[in-house]
Coordinates of C-alpha atoms and ligand atoms in Angstrom, one line a residue:
M1 CA -15.9 22.9 -19.5
A2 CA -14.0 25.8 -20.9
L3 CA -10.2 26.2 -19.9
A4 CA -8.1 29.0 -21.3
L5 CA -4.4 28.3 -21.1
V6 CA -1.9 30.8 -21.9
A7 CA 1.8 29.9 -22.1
A8 CA 4.1 32.7 -20.8
E9 CA 6.7 33.9 -18.6
R10 CA 5.5 34.9 -15.4
P11 CA 8.2 35.9 -12.8
T12 CA 6.8 34.2 -9.7
A13 CA 8.1 34.0 -5.9
L14 CA 7.2 30.6 -4.9
P15 CA 7.5 29.9 -1.1
C16 CA 10.4 27.3 -1.9
F17 CA 12.5 30.2 -3.9
G18 CA 13.3 31.6 -0.4
G19 CA 12.2 35.1 -1.3
A20 CA 13.4 35.0 -4.8
T21 CA 11.4 35.7 -8.0
L22 CA 12.4 33.1 -10.7
P23 CA 10.9 33.5 -14.5
L24 CA 8.5 30.7 -14.5
W25 CA 6.9 29.7 -17.5
T26 CA 3.5 28.5 -16.8
L27 CA 0.1 28.1 -18.4
S28 CA -2.2 30.3 -16.2
D29 CA -2.4 33.4 -14.0
Q30 CA -3.9 31.2 -11.5
A31 CA -1.7 30.1 -8.5
W32 CA 1.1 27.4 -9.5
P33 CA 0.3 25.0 -10.4
P34 CA -3.3 25.4 -12.0
V35 CA -5.7 22.4 -10.7
V36 CA -8.4 21.8 -13.2
R37 CA -11.5 19.5 -11.8
L38 CA -13.8 18.0 -14.1
K39 CA -16.8 15.6 -13.5
L40 CA -16.5 12.1 -15.4
G41 CA -18.5 12.7 -18.8
Q42 CA -17.9 16.1 -18.8
R43 CA -16.3 17.5 -21.9
L44 CA -12.8 19.6 -21.8
D45 CA -12.6 22.7 -24.2
A46 CA -9.2 24.0 -23.7
S47 CA -7.5 26.7 -25.7
L48 CA -3.8 27.2 -25.7
R49 CA -2.1 30.6 -26.8
N50 CA 1.6 30.6 -27.1
D51 CA 2.8 33.9 -25.5
L52 CA 6.3 32.6 -24.6
P53 CA 9.1 35.2 -24.9
R54 CA 11.7 33.5 -27.1
E55 CA 11.3 33.5 -30.9
G56 CA 10.5 30.0 -32.3
E57 CA 9.4 28.5 -29.1
H58 CA 6.6 26.2 -30.1
T59 CA 4.6 24.4 -27.8
S60 CA 1.6 22.1 -27.1
V61 CA -0.3 20.7 -24.4
H62 CA -0.2 16.7 -23.8
W63 CA -2.9 15.3 -21.4
H64 CA -0.7 12.8 -19.7
G65 CA -2.6 9.6 -18.9
I66 CA -5.7 10.7 -20.9
R67 CA -7.0 7.9 -23.2
L68 CA -8.3 10.6 -25.5
P69 CA -9.0 10.4 -29.2
N70 CA -5.1 10.8 -31.2
G71 CA -5.7 14.2 -32.8
Q72 CA -6.1 15.6 -29.1
D73 CA -2.7 14.0 -27.7
G74 CA -0.8 17.1 -28.0
V75 CA 2.6 15.8 -29.7
P76 CA 4.0 18.3 -32.0
Y77 CA 4.5 16.7 -35.5
L78 CA 3.2 13.4 -34.6
T79 CA -0.4 14.4 -33.6
Q80 CA -0.8 18.2 -34.4
R81 CA 1.1 21.1 -35.7
P82 CA 3.6 22.7 -33.3
V83 CA 2.0 26.0 -31.7
W84 CA 4.2 29.0 -32.5
P85 CA 4.8 32.1 -30.3
G86 CA 1.7 34.2 -31.2
E87 CA -0.6 31.2 -32.0
T88 CA -3.5 29.8 -30.5
Y89 CA -4.8 26.1 -30.8
A90 CA -7.8 24.4 -29.5
Y91 CA -8.4 20.7 -27.9
S92 CA -11.7 19.5 -27.2
F93 CA -12.4 15.8 -25.4
V94 CA -14.2 13.8 -22.8
P95 CA -12.1 12.2 -20.5
P96 CA -13.1 8.5 -20.5
D97 CA -11.3 7.8 -17.1
T98 CA -12.1 9.1 -13.4
G99 CA -8.6 10.0 -11.5
T100 CA -5.6 12.0 -11.1
F101 CA -3.6 13.2 -14.5
F102 CA -1.8 16.3 -15.4
F103 CA -0.8 18.3 -18.7
H104 CA 2.4 19.5 -19.8
P105 CA 4.2 20.4 -23.2
H106 CA 5.9 17.8 -25.3
C107 CA 8.9 19.2 -27.0
D108 CA 11.8 21.0 -25.1
T109 CA 10.0 19.7 -22.3
V110 CA 13.2 19.8 -20.1
E111 CA 13.1 23.7 -20.2
Q112 CA 9.2 24.3 -20.5
L113 CA 8.5 21.7 -17.7
G114 CA 11.7 22.6 -15.7
R115 CA 10.8 26.2 -15.7
G116 CA 7.1 25.1 -14.5
M117 CA 4.8 24.4 -17.4
A118 CA 2.4 21.9 -16.2
G119 CA -0.8 21.6 -14.3
V120 CA -3.1 19.0 -12.6
L121 CA -6.3 17.4 -14.3
I122 CA -8.5 15.9 -12.0
V123 CA -11.4 13.7 -13.1
E124 CA -13.9 13.2 -10.2
G125 CA -16.4 10.7 -9.9
D126 CA -14.9 7.6 -8.5
E127 CA -15.8 8.0 -5.0
G128 CA -18.4 5.7 -3.8
E129 CA -18.1 6.9 -0.3
P130 CA -16.6 10.3 0.2
Y131 CA -13.3 11.1 1.9
D132 CA -12.9 13.8 4.4
A133 CA -10.5 15.7 2.4
D134 CA -9.0 15.7 -1.3
V135 CA -5.7 17.3 -1.5
P136 CA -3.5 17.3 -4.6
I137 CA 0.5 17.2 -3.8
I138 CA 2.8 18.4 -6.7
L139 CA 6.3 17.1 -6.0
R140 CA 9.1 18.5 -7.8
D141 CA 12.6 20.1 -7.9
W142 CA 13.7 23.5 -9.0
R143 CA 17.2 24.1 -10.7
I144 CA 17.9 27.5 -9.3
D145 CA 21.5 29.0 -9.8
D146 CA 23.5 30.6 -7.1
T147 CA 22.1 34.1 -7.3
G148 CA 18.7 32.5 -6.7
G149 CA 17.1 34.6 -9.5
G150 CA 17.8 32.4 -12.5
F151 CA 17.8 28.9 -13.4
L152 CA 20.7 26.4 -13.9
P153 CA 20.8 24.6 -17.4
F154 CA 18.3 22.0 -17.4
F155 CA 19.8 19.6 -19.8
T156 CA 23.5 18.5 -19.1
P157 CA 25.0 15.8 -20.9
E158 CA 26.6 14.4 -17.7
G159 CA 22.9 14.2 -16.7
A160 CA 21.2 13.0 -19.6
G161 CA 23.8 10.3 -20.2
K162 CA 23.2 9.0 -16.7
A163 CA 20.6 9.3 -13.9
G164 CA 19.4 13.0 -15.0
T165 CA 20.0 16.4 -14.0
F166 CA 18.7 16.8 -10.5
G167 CA 17.2 20.1 -9.1
T168 CA 18.5 22.0 -6.1
V169 CA 15.4 22.7 -4.3
R170 CA 12.8 20.5 -3.3
S171 CA 9.3 21.4 -3.1
A172 CA 5.6 20.2 -2.2
N173 CA 3.3 22.6 -3.9
G174 CA 5.9 25.0 -4.5
E175 CA 6.7 25.2 -0.5
T176 CA 9.7 23.4 1.0
N177 CA 8.1 20.9 3.5
P178 CA 4.8 22.7 4.0
E179 CA 2.3 22.2 6.8
I180 CA -0.8 20.9 5.2
F181 CA -3.9 20.8 7.5
L182 CA -6.3 17.8 7.4
P183 CA -9.6 17.2 9.4
A184 CA -8.2 15.5 12.1
S185 CA -8.8 11.8 12.3
G186 CA -10.5 11.9 9.1
D187 CA -9.7 9.7 6.0
C188 CA -8.2 12.2 3.6
R189 CA -7.3 11.5 0.1
L190 CA -3.6 12.9 -1.0
R191 CA -3.4 13.1 -4.7
L192 CA 0.5 12.9 -5.3
L193 CA 1.9 13.8 -8.3
N194 CA 5.6 13.4 -9.3
L195 CA 6.0 16.3 -11.8
D196 CA 10.0 16.6 -11.5
N197 CA 11.8 16.2 -14.7
T198 CA 14.1 13.8 -13.4
R199 CA 13.8 12.5 -9.6
V200 CA 12.6 9.1 -8.8
M201 CA 11.1 9.2 -4.9
E202 CA 10.1 6.6 -2.7
I203 CA 7.2 7.6 -0.9
G204 CA 5.9 7.0 2.7
I205 CA 4.0 8.3 5.4
E206 CA 5.5 7.7 8.9
D207 CA 3.2 7.1 12.0
A208 CA 0.3 7.1 10.2
E209 CA -2.0 4.1 8.8
A210 CA -2.3 4.9 4.7
A211 CA -3.4 2.9 1.7
I212 CA -2.9 3.6 -1.8
V213 CA -6.3 3.4 -3.7
A214 CA -5.4 4.5 -7.0
V215 CA -2.2 4.3 -9.5
D216 CA -2.0 6.8 -12.2
G217 CA -5.6 7.8 -11.7
I218 CA -6.8 4.0 -12.2
A219 CA -8.2 2.4 -8.7
L220 CA -7.0 -0.6 -7.4
P221 CA -8.3 -2.3 -4.1
P222 CA -6.8 -0.3 -1.0
E223 CA -3.3 -1.4 -0.7
P224 CA -1.5 -0.8 2.7
L225 CA 1.1 1.9 1.9
K226 CA 4.8 0.9 3.0
S227 CA 6.5 2.9 0.5
W228 CA 6.0 3.3 -3.1
R229 CA 8.5 4.2 -5.6
L230 CA 7.2 7.3 -7.7
G231 CA 9.3 8.1 -10.9
P232 CA 8.8 11.1 -13.0
A233 CA 5.0 11.5 -14.2
M234 CA 3.8 8.9 -11.8
R235 CA 1.0 9.4 -9.5
I236 CA -0.5 7.5 -6.3
D237 CA -3.8 8.4 -4.6
V238 CA -3.4 7.6 -0.8
V239 CA -5.8 7.6 1.5
V240 CA -4.2 8.6 5.0
R241 CA -5.9 8.3 8.6
A242 CA -5.1 12.0 9.6
P243 CA -3.6 12.4 13.0
A244 CA -5.7 14.2 16.0
D245 CA -6.1 17.9 16.3
G246 CA -2.6 19.4 16.7
E247 CA -0.6 16.4 15.8
T248 CA 1.6 16.3 12.6
V249 CA 2.8 13.3 10.6
R250 CA 5.5 13.3 8.0
L251 CA 5.1 12.8 4.2
V252 CA 8.7 11.6 3.3
D253 CA 10.9 10.3 0.5
Y254 CA 12.9 7.2 1.7
F255 CA 14.9 7.3 -1.6
A256 CA 18.0 8.6 0.4
A257 CA 20.2 7.8 3.2
D258 CA 18.0 9.8 5.7
P259 CA 14.1 10.3 4.7
V260 CA 13.8 13.5 3.3
P261 CA 10.5 15.2 4.8
L262 CA 8.3 16.4 1.8
A263 CA 5.4 17.7 3.6
R264 CA 4.0 17.6 7.1
L265 CA 0.5 16.5 7.5
T266 CA -1.4 18.2 10.6
G267 CA -4.5 17.0 12.0
K268 CA -7.0 20.0 12.8
G269 CA -10.8 20.1 14.6
E270 CA -13.0 17.7 15.8
A271 CA -12.3 14.2 15.2
Q272 CA -13.9 12.8 12.0
R273 CA -13.8 9.0 12.7
T274 CA -13.2 6.6 15.3
A275 CA -13.6 3.3 13.6
A276 CA -10.3 1.3 12.7
F277 CA -8.8 2.3 9.4
D278 CA -10.4 0.6 6.6
P279 CA -10.4 2.9 3.9
A280 CA -13.2 3.1 1.4
P281 CA -12.1 1.6 -2.0
L282 CA -12.5 3.7 -5.2
R283 CA -15.0 2.5 -8.0
A284 CA -13.4 0.3 -10.2
G285 CA -11.4 1.7 -13.2
R286 CA -12.6 1.3 -17.1
I287 CA -9.7 -0.1 -18.9
P288 CA -10.7 -2.8 -21.3
E289 CA -9.2 -6.3 -19.8
P290 CA -6.7 -7.8 -22.1
D291 CA -7.0 -11.3 -22.9
I292 CA -3.6 -12.4 -22.1
D293 CA -4.1 -16.0 -23.3
N294 CA -4.4 -14.6 -26.6
A295 CA -2.1 -11.9 -26.7
E296 CA 0.7 -11.2 -29.1
R297 CA 4.2 -10.8 -26.9
M298 CA 6.6 -8.3 -28.0
V299 CA 10.0 -7.3 -26.4
L300 CA 11.1 -3.5 -25.8
A301 CA 14.6 -3.2 -24.7
F302 CA 15.9 0.2 -23.5
S303 CA 19.4 0.5 -23.9
A304 CA 22.2 2.8 -23.7
T305 CA 23.7 3.8 -27.2
A306 CA 26.3 6.3 -25.6
T307 CA 29.6 4.9 -23.9
D308 CA 30.8 7.3 -20.8
Q309 CA 33.5 8.4 -22.9
A310 CA 30.9 9.8 -25.4
V311 CA 29.1 11.4 -23.0
A312 CA 32.1 12.9 -21.6
E313 CA 33.3 14.3 -25.0
A314 CA 29.5 15.4 -25.7
A315 CA 30.3 17.4 -22.2
A316 CA 33.5 19.0 -23.3
Q317 CA 32.4 20.1 -26.7
G318 CA 29.6 21.9 -25.0
L319 CA 26.6 19.9 -26.4
I320 CA 24.0 19.9 -27.0
L321 CA 20.3 20.9 -27.3
G322 CA 19.8 21.3 -31.2
S323 CA 16.9 22.9 -32.1
L324 CA 13.8 22.2 -30.0
C325 CA 12.5 18.7 -29.0
S326 CA 15.6 16.6 -29.1
A327 CA 19.3 16.4 -28.6
V328 CA 21.9 16.8 -31.0
G329 CA 23.5 13.6 -29.9
S330 CA 21.6 10.3 -28.5
F331 CA 22.5 8.5 -25.7
W332 CA 19.6 6.0 -25.3
A333 CA 17.5 3.8 -27.4
I334 CA 14.6 1.4 -27.4
N335 CA 15.0 -1.7 -29.5
K336 CA 18.3 -0.3 -30.6
Q337 CA 16.5 2.7 -32.4
A338 CA 17.2 6.1 -31.1
W339 CA 14.8 9.1 -31.9
P340 CA 16.5 10.8 -34.6
A341 CA 18.5 13.9 -33.5
G342 CA 17.2 17.6 -34.3
D343 CA 13.6 17.6 -33.6
H344 CA 10.3 15.9 -33.4
S345 CA 9.7 16.9 -37.2
R346 CA 12.1 13.7 -38.2
I347 CA 9.6 11.2 -37.2
P348 CA 11.4 7.6 -37.2
P349 CA 9.2 4.5 -38.1
P350 CA 7.1 3.0 -35.2
L351 CA 8.6 0.7 -32.7
A352 CA 5.6 -1.6 -33.5
T353 CA 2.4 -1.5 -35.5
L354 CA -0.5 -2.9 -33.2
Q355 CA -3.7 -4.5 -34.7
R356 CA -6.8 -2.3 -33.3
G357 CA -8.7 -4.3 -30.8
R358 CA -5.9 -7.1 -30.3
S359 CA -4.0 -7.5 -27.0
Y360 CA -0.4 -7.4 -26.5
V361 CA 2.0 -8.2 -23.6
F362 CA 4.9 -6.1 -23.7
E363 CA 8.0 -7.0 -21.7
L364 CA 10.0 -4.2 -20.9
Q365 CA 13.2 -5.2 -20.3
N366 CA 16.1 -2.3 -19.0
L367 CA 19.4 -2.9 -20.3
T368 CA 20.9 0.0 -18.3
P369 CA 22.2 0.7 -14.9
H370 CA 19.9 3.3 -14.4
Q371 CA 16.1 3.7 -13.6
H372 CA 13.5 4.4 -16.4
P373 CA 9.8 5.1 -15.8
I374 CA 8.3 4.1 -19.2
H375 CA 5.4 5.8 -20.3
I376 CA 2.8 5.0 -23.2
H377 CA 0.3 7.5 -24.5
G378 CA -3.7 6.8 -25.1
H379 CA -3.6 3.5 -23.1
S380 CA -2.9 2.1 -19.7
F381 CA -0.7 -0.9 -19.0
K382 CA -1.8 -3.7 -16.9
F383 CA 1.0 -4.4 -14.7
L384 CA 1.5 -8.1 -14.8
R385 CA 4.9 -8.9 -12.9
S386 CA 8.3 -8.0 -12.6
N387 CA 11.6 -10.5 -12.3
R388 CA 12.6 -8.0 -9.1
H389 CA 9.6 -6.8 -7.4
A390 CA 6.6 -7.8 -6.0
L391 CA 3.6 -5.3 -6.9
P392 CA 0.0 -6.0 -6.6
V393 CA -1.8 -5.9 -10.2
H394 CA -2.7 -2.4 -11.2
H395 CA -2.8 -0.2 -14.1
A396 CA -0.3 2.4 -15.1
D397 CA 0.5 4.9 -18.0
T398 CA 3.8 4.8 -16.7
V399 CA 5.8 1.9 -15.0
L400 CA 9.3 2.5 -13.5
L401 CA 12.0 0.0 -14.8
Q402 CA 14.8 -0.5 -12.3
P403 CA 18.4 -1.4 -13.2
K404 CA 18.3 -5.1 -14.9
E405 CA 14.6 -5.2 -14.2
R406 CA 12.2 -7.1 -16.8
I407 CA 8.4 -6.1 -16.5
E408 CA 5.6 -7.7 -18.1
V409 CA 2.6 -5.4 -18.9
A410 CA -0.3 -6.0 -21.3
L411 CA -2.9 -3.7 -23.0
V412 CA -5.8 -3.6 -25.5
A413 CA -4.5 -1.8 -28.5
D414 CA -8.1 0.1 -28.6
N415 CA -7.1 3.3 -29.5
P416 CA -6.1 4.1 -33.2
G417 CA -3.5 6.4 -33.8
D418 CA 0.6 6.9 -33.5
W419 CA 1.1 6.9 -29.4
M420 CA 4.2 7.9 -27.9
L421 CA 6.2 5.4 -25.8
H422 CA 9.2 7.0 -23.8
C423 CA 11.2 7.5 -20.9
H424 CA 9.9 10.2 -18.6
I425 CA 13.1 11.2 -17.5
I426 CA 13.0 14.0 -19.7
E427 CA 16.7 14.2 -20.5
H428 CA 16.6 10.6 -21.6
Q429 CA 13.1 11.0 -23.5
E430 CA 15.1 14.1 -25.4
S431 CA 18.0 12.1 -25.9
G432 CA 16.9 9.2 -27.6
M433 CA 14.6 6.8 -25.2
M434 CA 11.7 8.0 -27.3
G435 CA 9.4 6.1 -29.8
F436 CA 5.9 5.3 -30.7
V437 CA 3.8 2.3 -31.5
R438 CA 0.8 2.7 -34.4
V439 CA -2.3 1.1 -33.7
T440 CA -4.5 0.6 -37.1
Ligands
LIG1 CU1 3.9 12.9 -19.5 CU2 4.9 11.7 -23.5 O1 4.4 12.3 -21.7
LIG2 CU1 15.3 7.0 -18.9

């Protein structure tokens, strides 16, 4: 399948902007956000043209969660040359997994993603029995200034040094609390994607039966949805029994004193199903099974490097974005190593060198009082256990580390190359909490 992406400024009036038009940066003329669907086994040939209006603003496309060859991974300096304004770059790969993925730039992500540069990538072929609907729901905030016509700064030292800088307007598919119609009493697949720079959400559906059937694209046996914490970049596929014709249930974020409504799900038309809710599972994923008994163990400790005072000083000096990709100062580190300030062109040594084909168990340790969604490129973690939360065994390319939490994940290092490993709260990533592992 051929896909032509053109990064450009496109003034857009999404419904959640309340009548205002904002200078979005997007990747296509299609309605925001673009949703690309492929069948398993199909090759994606994507071209990226950089028509961004700012001099020196290079870009790239990272295919988040796709276990592709390293040269296609879209990380400027580490896996490809940056794509400068006026240039074009070609990607070509066959995604090896079915599921719900997305794509976004990987330098100055705080602004480029903040202004809208992202798309959904769906690889079909995992449904043994078809569901009655398939609806991607993109959840994110926008940082809109008081005039309503522009953006607030995407990076603030106060935010970057703490939980991140939050948006001012929440949205689902570009609307505030939209009404989404589903076939009445149908078993409907909702692909929920947190594409926010910052916000961790706790997803639930009130007054409806629902089950999680995939995490980060990879199937798990249907797991009743009570609530699921979804950090930036994380996805869940949920099957919900839609309400009867004319009735509505609420998709909500419980990560607040009062649940925040995200979308209204309204049943429409004839009842599709009458049998008790027992959602069909997806076909099992294809992630190689790690050999836990013979795995090598490693610790990855996520820590703060900057004190509260340093953050305050940085703010006072009006820090902080240096040249593209990375802040002038660093607030965060992995195993005491912060990504060098400046930009990605100064590549630090790898956090670890992994032997191709070997299994590894990483103990991810959060030494900070903040949450960090930790993402690895080119591989999928098998979530083994946490010292704080009982979650079902599942796969994920991004796992959410709570304050003081330790999580064990395993993988087979089967994909050669240099693979980013970083926090997906973008300000944390761009102020030091980023590194890479080398598989040789
Ligand atoms: Cu979605 Cu390295 O990122
Ligand atoms: Cu973080």
